[in-house]
Coordinates of C-alpha atoms in Angstrom, one line a residue:
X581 CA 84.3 317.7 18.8
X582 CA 84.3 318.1 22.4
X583 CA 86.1 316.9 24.8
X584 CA 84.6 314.6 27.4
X585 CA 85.1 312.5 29.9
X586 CA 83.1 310.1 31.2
X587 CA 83.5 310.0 34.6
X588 CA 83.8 313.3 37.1
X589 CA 87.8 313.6 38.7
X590 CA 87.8 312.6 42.4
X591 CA 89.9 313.9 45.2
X592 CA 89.6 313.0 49.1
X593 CA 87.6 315.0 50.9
X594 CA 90.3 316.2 52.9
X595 CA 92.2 317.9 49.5
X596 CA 89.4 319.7 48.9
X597 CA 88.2 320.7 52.4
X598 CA 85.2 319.3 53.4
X599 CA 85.7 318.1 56.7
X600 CA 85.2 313.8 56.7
X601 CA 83.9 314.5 60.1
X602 CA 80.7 316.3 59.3
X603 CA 80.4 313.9 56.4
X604 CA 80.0 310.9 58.6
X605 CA 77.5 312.8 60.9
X606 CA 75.5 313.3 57.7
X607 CA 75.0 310.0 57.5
X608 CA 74.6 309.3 61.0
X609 CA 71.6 311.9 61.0
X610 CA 70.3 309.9 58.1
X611 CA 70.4 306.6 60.1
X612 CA 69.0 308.2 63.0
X613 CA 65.9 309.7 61.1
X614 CA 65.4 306.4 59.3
X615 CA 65.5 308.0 55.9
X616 CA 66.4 305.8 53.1
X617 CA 68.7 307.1 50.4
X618 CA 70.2 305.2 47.6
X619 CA 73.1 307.1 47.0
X620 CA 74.8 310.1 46.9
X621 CA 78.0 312.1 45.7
X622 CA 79.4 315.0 47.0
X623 CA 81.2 317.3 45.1
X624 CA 83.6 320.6 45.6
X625 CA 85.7 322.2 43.0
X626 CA 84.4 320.4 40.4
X627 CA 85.8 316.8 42.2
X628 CA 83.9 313.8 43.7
X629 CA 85.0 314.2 47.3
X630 CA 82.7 311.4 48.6
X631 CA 80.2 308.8 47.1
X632 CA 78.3 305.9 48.2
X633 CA 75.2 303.6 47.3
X634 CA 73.3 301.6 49.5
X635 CA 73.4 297.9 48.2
X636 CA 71.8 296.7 46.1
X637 CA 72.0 299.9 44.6
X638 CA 74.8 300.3 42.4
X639 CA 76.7 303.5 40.8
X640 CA 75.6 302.2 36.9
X641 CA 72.1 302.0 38.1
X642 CA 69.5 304.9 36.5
X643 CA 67.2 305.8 39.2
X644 CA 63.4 307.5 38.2
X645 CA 64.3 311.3 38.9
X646 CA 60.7 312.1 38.5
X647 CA 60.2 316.0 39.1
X648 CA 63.8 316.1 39.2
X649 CA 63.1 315.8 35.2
X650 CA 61.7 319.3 35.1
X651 CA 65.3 320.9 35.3
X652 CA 66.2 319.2 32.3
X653 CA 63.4 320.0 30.7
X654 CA 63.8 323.9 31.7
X655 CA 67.4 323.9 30.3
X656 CA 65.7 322.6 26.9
X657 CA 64.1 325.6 27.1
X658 CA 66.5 327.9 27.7
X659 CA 69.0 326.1 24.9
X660 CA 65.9 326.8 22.7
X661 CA 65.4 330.5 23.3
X662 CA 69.2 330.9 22.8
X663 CA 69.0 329.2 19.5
X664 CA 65.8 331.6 18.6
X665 CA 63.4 328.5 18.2
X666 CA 61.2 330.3 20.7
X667 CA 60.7 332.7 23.2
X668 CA 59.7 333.1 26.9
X669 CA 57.2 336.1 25.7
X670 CA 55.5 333.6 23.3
X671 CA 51.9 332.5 23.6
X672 CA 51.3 329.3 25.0
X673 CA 47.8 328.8 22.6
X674 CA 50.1 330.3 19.7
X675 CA 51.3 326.2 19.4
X676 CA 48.2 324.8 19.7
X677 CA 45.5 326.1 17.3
X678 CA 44.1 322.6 16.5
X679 CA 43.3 321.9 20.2
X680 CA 41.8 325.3 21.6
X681 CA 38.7 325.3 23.3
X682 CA 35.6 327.3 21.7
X683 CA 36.0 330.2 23.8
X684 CA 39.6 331.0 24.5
X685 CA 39.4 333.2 27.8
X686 CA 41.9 336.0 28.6
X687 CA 43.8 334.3 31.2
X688 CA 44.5 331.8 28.4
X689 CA 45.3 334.1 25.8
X690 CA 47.9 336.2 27.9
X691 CA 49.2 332.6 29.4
X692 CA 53.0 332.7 27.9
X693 CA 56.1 329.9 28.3
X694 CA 57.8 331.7 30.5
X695 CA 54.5 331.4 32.7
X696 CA 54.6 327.1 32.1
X697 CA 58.4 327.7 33.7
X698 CA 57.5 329.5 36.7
X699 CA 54.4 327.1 37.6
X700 CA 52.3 330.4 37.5
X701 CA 49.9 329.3 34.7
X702 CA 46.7 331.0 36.3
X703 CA 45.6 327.6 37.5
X704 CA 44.2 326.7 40.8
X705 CA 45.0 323.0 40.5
X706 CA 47.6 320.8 38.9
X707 CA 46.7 319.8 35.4
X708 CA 48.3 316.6 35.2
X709 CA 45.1 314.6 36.2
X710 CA 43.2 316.0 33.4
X711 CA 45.6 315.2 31.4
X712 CA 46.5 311.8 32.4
X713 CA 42.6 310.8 32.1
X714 CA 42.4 312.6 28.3
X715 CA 40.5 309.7 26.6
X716 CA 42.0 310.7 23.1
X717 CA 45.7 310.7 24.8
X718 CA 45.7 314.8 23.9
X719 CA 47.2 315.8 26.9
X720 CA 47.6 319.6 25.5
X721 CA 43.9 319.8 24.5
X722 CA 43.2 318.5 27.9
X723 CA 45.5 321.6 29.5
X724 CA 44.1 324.0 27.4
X725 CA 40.3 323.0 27.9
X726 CA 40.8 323.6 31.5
X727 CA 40.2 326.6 33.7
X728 CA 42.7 329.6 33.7
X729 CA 41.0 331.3 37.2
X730 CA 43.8 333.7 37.9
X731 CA 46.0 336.1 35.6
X732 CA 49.3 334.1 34.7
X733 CA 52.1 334.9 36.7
X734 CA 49.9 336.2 39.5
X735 CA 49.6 333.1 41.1
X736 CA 52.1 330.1 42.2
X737 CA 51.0 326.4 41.6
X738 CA 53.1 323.4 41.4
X739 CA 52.1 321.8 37.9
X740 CA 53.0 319.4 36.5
X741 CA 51.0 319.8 33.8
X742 CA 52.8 323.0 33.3
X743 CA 56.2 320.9 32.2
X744 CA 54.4 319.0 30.0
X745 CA 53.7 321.8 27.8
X746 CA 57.2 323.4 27.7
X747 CA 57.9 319.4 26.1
X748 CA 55.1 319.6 23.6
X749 CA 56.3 323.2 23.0
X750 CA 59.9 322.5 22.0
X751 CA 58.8 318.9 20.0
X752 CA 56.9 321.5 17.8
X753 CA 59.0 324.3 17.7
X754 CA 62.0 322.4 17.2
X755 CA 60.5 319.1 15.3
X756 CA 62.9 317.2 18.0
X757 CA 61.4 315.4 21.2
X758 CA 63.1 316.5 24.2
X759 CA 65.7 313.3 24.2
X760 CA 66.5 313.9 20.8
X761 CA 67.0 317.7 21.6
X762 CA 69.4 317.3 24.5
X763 CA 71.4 314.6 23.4
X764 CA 74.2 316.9 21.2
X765 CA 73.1 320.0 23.3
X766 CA 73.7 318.2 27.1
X767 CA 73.6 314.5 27.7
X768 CA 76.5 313.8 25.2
X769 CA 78.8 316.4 26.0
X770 CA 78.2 315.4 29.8
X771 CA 78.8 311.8 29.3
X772 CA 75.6 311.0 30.1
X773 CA 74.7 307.7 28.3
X774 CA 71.7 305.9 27.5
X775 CA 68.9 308.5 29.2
X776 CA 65.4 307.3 29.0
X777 CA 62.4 309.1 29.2
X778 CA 58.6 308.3 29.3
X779 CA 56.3 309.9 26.9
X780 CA 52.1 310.8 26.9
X781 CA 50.1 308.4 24.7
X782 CA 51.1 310.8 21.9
X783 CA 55.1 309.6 21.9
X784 CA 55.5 313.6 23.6
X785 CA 58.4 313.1 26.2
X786 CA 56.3 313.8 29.4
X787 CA 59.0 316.3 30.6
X788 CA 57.5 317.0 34.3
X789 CA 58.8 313.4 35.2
X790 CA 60.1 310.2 33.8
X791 CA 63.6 311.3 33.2
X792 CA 65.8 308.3 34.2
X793 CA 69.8 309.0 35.0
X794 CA 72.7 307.8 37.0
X795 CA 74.0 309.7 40.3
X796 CA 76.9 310.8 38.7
X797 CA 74.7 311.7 35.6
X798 CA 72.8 314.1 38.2
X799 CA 76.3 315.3 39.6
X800 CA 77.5 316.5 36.3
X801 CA 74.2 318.3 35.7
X802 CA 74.6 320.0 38.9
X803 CA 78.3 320.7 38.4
X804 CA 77.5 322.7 34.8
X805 CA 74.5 325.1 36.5
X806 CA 77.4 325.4 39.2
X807 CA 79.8 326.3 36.6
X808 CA 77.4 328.8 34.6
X809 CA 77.1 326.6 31.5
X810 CA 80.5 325.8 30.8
X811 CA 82.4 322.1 30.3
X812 CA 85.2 321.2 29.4
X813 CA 85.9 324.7 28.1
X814 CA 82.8 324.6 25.7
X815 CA 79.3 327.2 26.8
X816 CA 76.6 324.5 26.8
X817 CA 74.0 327.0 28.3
X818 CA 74.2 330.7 28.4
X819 CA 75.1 331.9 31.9
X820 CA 71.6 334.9 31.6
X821 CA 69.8 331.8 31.4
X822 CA 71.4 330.0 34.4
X823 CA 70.6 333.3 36.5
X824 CA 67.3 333.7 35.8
X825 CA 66.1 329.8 35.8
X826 CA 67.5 329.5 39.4
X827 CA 66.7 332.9 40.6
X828 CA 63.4 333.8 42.3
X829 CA 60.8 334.5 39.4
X830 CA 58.0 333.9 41.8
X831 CA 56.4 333.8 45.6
X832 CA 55.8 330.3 46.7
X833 CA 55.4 330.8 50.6
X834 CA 56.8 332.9 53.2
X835 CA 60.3 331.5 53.8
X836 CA 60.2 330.0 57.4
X837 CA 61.9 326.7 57.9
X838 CA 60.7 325.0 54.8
X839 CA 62.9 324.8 51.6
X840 CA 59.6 324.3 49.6
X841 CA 58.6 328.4 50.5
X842 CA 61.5 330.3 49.6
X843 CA 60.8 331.2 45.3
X844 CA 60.7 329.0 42.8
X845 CA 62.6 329.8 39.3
X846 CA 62.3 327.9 36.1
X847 CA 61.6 324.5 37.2
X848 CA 64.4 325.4 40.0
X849 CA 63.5 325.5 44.0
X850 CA 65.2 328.6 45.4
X851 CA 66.2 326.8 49.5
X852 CA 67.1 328.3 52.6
X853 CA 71.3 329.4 52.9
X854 CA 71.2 331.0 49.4
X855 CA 71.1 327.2 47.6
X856 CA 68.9 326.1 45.1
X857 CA 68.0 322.9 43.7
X858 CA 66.2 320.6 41.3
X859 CA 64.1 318.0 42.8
X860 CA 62.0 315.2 42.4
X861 CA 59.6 312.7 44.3
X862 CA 60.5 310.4 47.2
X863 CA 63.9 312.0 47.4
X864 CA 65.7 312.6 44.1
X865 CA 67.8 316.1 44.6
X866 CA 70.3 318.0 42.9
X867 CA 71.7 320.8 44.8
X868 CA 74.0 323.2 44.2
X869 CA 76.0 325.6 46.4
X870 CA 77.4 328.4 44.6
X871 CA 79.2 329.9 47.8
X872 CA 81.3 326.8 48.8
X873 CA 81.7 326.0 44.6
X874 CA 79.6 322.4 46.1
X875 CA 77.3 319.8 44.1
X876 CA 74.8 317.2 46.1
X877 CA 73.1 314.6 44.2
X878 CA 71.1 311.9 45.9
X879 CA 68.6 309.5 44.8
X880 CA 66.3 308.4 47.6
X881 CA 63.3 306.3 48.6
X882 CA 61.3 308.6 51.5
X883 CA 58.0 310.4 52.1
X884 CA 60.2 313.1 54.2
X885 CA 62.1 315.2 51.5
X886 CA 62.6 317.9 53.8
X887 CA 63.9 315.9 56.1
X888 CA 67.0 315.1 54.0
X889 CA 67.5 318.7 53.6
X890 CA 67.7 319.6 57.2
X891 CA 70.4 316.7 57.2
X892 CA 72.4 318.6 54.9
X893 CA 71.5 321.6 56.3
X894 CA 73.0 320.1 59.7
X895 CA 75.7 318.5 58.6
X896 CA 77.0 319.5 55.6
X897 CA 76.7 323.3 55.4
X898 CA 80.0 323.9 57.9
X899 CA 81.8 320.9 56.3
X900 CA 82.9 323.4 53.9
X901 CA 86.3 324.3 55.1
X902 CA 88.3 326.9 53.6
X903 CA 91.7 325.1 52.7
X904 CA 92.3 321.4 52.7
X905 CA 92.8 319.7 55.6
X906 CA 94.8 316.5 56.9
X907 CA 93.9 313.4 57.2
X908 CA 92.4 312.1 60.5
X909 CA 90.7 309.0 62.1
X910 CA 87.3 310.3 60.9
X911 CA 89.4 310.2 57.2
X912 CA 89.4 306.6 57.5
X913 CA 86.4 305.7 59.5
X914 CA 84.7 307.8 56.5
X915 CA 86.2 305.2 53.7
X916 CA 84.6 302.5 55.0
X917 CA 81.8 303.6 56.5
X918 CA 80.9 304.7 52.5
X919 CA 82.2 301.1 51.2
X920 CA 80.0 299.4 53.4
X921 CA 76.9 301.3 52.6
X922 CA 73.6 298.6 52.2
X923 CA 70.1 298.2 53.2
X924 CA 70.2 294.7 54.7
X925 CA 67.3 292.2 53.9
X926 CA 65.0 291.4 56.3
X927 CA 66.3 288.2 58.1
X928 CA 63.8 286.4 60.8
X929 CA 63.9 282.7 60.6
X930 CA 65.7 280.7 57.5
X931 CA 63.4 278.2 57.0
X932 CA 59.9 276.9 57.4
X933 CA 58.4 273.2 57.4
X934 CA 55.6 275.0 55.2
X935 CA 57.4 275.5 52.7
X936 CA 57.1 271.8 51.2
X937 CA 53.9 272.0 51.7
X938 CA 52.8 275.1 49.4
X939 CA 56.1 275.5 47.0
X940 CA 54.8 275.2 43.5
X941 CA 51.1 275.6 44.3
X942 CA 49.2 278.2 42.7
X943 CA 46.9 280.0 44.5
X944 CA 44.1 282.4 42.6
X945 CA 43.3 285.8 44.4
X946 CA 40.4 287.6 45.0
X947 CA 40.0 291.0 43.6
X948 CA 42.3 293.4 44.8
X949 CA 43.7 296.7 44.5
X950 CA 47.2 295.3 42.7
X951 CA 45.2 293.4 39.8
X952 CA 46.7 290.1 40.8
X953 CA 45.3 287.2 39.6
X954 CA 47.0 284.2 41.5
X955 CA 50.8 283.7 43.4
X956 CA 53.0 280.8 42.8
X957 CA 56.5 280.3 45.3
X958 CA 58.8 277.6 44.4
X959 CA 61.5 277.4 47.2
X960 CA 65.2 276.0 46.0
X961 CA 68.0 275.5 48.6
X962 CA 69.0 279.3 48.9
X963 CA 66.3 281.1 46.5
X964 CA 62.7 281.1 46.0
X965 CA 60.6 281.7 42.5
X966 CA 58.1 283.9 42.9
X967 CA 55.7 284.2 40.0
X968 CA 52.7 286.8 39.6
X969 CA 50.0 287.0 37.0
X970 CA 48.4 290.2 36.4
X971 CA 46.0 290.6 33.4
X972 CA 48.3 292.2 31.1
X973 CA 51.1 289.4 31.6
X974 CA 53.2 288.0 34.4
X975 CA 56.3 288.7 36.9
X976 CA 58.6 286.2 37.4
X977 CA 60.6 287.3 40.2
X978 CA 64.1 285.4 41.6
X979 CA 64.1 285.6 45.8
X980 CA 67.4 285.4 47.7
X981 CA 66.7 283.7 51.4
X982 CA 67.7 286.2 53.8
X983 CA 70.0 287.8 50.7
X984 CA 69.3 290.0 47.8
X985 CA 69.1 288.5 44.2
X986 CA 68.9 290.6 41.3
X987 CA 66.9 290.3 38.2
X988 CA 65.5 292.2 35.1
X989 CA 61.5 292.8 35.7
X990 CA 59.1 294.9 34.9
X991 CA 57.1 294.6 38.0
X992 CA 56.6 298.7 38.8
X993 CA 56.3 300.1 35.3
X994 CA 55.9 298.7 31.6
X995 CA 59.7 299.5 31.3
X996 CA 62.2 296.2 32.2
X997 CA 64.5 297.1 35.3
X998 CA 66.2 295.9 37.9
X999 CA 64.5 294.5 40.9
X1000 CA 66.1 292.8 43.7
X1001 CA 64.3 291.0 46.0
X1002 CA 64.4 288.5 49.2
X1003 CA 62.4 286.3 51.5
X1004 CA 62.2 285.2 54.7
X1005 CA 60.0 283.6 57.7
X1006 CA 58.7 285.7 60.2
X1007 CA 56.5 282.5 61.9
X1008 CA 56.6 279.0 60.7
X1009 CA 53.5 280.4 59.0
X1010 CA 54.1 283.9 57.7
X1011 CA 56.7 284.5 54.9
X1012 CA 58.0 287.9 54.2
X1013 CA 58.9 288.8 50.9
X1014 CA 61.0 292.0 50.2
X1015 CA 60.9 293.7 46.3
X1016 CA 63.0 296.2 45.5
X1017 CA 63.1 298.0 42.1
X1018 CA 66.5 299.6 42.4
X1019 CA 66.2 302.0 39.7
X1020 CA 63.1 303.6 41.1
X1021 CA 62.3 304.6 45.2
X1022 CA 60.3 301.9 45.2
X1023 CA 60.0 298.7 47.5
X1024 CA 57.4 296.4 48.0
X1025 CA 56.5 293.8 50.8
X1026 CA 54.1 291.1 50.9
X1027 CA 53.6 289.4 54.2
X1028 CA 52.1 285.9 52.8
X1029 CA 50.1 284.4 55.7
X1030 CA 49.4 281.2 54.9
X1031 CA 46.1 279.8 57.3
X1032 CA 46.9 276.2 56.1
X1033 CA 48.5 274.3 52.7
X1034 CA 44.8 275.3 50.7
X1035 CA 44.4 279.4 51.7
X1036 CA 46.5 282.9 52.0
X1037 CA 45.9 286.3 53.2
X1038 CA 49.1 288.6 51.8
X1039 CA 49.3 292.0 53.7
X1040 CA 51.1 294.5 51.1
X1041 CA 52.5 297.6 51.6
X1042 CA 55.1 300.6 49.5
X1043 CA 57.7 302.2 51.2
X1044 CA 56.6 305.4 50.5
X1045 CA 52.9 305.1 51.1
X1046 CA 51.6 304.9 54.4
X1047 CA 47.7 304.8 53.1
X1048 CA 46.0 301.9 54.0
X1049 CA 45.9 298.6 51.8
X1050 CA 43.0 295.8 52.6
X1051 CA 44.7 292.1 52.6
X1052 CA 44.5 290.3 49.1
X1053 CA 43.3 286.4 50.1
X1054 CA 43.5 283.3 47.9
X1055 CA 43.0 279.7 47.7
X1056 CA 45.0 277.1 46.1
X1057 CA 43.9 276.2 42.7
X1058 CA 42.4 272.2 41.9
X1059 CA 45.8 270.2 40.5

């Protein structure tokens, strides 16, 4: 049985030279950019050298990885072809005889897995809407009815349609789904407990996205490419396999100053200074630095991924150091600077005579883009219940006043998880409510603009979104 430990060792920064100094400017550049992250860790010689989540983030919180998932779901793949279940040279329609279209055309036929790995399929589109609007839920009939317009491997297209496949590929080759594939193979001898991961209307794990994890689950992930397969002694992946999957397989761009031009492996971005790195929507990287032995995992919630790598490009690349250094005043300013990591709650005014006057009152919606039916705030000393009917059930949120409160929900997806949320008023008449689900990027606000006791008008708005939203407007229902 293998040997594992749960948690990854930690030394200061200063024993394993990175410089607290630069680390502190990282997060200064972050603040000054206004990028949100929820957390990160920062490891060197296989040791946390500094961590922190913004509250109400926590370190045993999953967070959505979303394309961050694809990594995992490459290293399936490469377990697989080690094993001999399959290979990279095999036929992508080879798995899928039930579900090909009447005429199969060449692109198609000569389409092969290791094709799905290096999102050069021959498409000139992502798949993934097809697939998600398949009216049967066959999301590999749906690929494969699709147009192949270039030769495979020709052509570079981010796909997450593409992923998708590689799942349904192992599930059949291996008669496993890809959680039940990784657990002995990767998440248990990493430590990594209780990994969830959505599946297509057919129970398929999705594998281009839905992977949730810790942080420190994304560290250790990191840590074993970094390592060439190995923990704890033990080969989990071959080290061939780790060479090709984050080498350059194929042309994405011309370089330049963006990471997302510089090759793309299997499921791997090849970045600028010789790094590569998994990532995922809104902010969800692991990045790994082979030539200062260096792991970065963040989890994020931002429209502006490249703008948290040019922070780490600027601050972190010369806080590599090549022995360890002594403690300084950055040393300590560093410490707490990470232990007082939060995003505060908005805070305007505490209270408002309104809220007497509409706490407890229901108030049906007009038709809107969120598919809510009617609103209901009941306001308590130092919280407020919020409670939202959709058609397919109803959110009963907890509200801190000017504070977070935190609360199982399953307000952003069908899956329960923690949201944290918080009101206050911005005018006697306007009341700001603040929704965080803290295991996904995601936070939502509803300015409530209440024109008297009997009607509403709620501006809403995501984080991450700036398209435009039209106001949702109600009326108080007859008591």
């Amino acid at each position: 049985m293998l040997n594992t430990d749960v948690s990854l060792p930690r030394k200061s920064p200063e024993e394993l030279g990175i410089s607290p100094k630069n680390v502190i400017e990282f997060l200064d550049g972050l603040k000054a950019h206004n990028i949100e992250l929820h957390s990160f860790m920062l490891l060197r010689n296989g040791h946390v050298a500094a961590e922190g989540w913004w509250s109400p983030y926590a370190p045993e919180l999953p967070h959505m990885l979303f394309s961050l998932s694809k990594s995992f779901t490459s290293t399936a793949i490469g377990m697989a072809v080690h094993e001999g279940i399959l290979t990279l040279d095999d036929a992508v329609i080879s798995y899928f005889p039930e579900d090909l279209p009447d005429v199969v055309s060449s692109n198609l036929a000569a389409m092969q897995i290791r094709h799905l790995l290096m999102m050069g399929t021959g498409h000139d589109k992502d798949t993934m809407g097809a697939l998600d609007k398949a009216e049967d839920g066959n999301w590999a009939k749906a690929f494969l009815q699709l147009p192949v317009v270039h030769e495979p491997g020709t052509h570079f297209l981010y796909n997450t349609g593409a992923t998708y496949m590689l799942s349904a590929i192992l599930q059949k080759a291996s008669r496993q789904n890809l959680l039940e594939f990784l657990h002995g193979r990767l998440f248990e001898p990493l430590g990594i407990s209780n990994p969830t991961w959505q599946t297509c209307p057919r129970g398929i794990h999705t594998g281009g996205f839905g992977l949730s994890i810790t942080t420190e689950d994304i560290a250790k992930f990191g840590q074993l490419y970094l390592q060439k397969g190995v923990w704890h002694g033990q080969r989990l992946i071959e080290e061939s396999w780790i060479d090709e999957a984050t080498g350059k397989q194929i042309s994405n761009g011309n370089g330049g100053d963006s990471d997302w031009t510089q090759g793309y492996g299997y499921q791997f971005w090849r970045c600028r200074h010789d790094v590569y790195r998994g990532d995922g929507a809104f902010g969800q990287f692991c990045i790994v630095f082979p030539q200062y032995d260096a792991v970065i995992a963040i989890t994020a919630g931002t429209s502006d991924m490249q703008a948290i790598l040019n922070c780490v490009w600027d601050h972190l690349l010369d806080a590599f150091l090549p022995e360890p250094v002594e403690e300084d005043e950055y040393s300590y300013n560093l410490k707490s600077r990470l232990q007082e990591l939060h995003l505060e709650p908005p805070q305007f005014e505490e209270k408002s005579e309104q809220e007497a006057r509409v706490s407890g009152r229901i108030y049906t919606l007009e038709k809107n883009e969120l598919n809510l039916d009617s609103l209901r705030i009941e306001f308590e000393q130092d919280r407020a219940s919020l409670l939202l009917e959709r058609g397919e059930g109803s959110h009963q949120l907890s509200l801190g006043r000017g504070d977070w409160v935190t609360i199982p929900a399953r307000l952003f997806d069908r899956q329960e998880r923690q949201v944290a949320g918080s009101f206050t008023w911005k005018t006697p008449y306007t009341l700001l409510l603040t929704i965080r689900g803290i295991e996904t990027p995601f936070c939502l606000t509803y300015e409530v603009q209440y024109n008297d006791e009997d009607s509403l008008e709620i501006d809403h708005r995501v984080n991450v979104s700036s398209a435009p939203t039209d106001p949702i407007r109600g009326r108080a229902s007859l008591e």
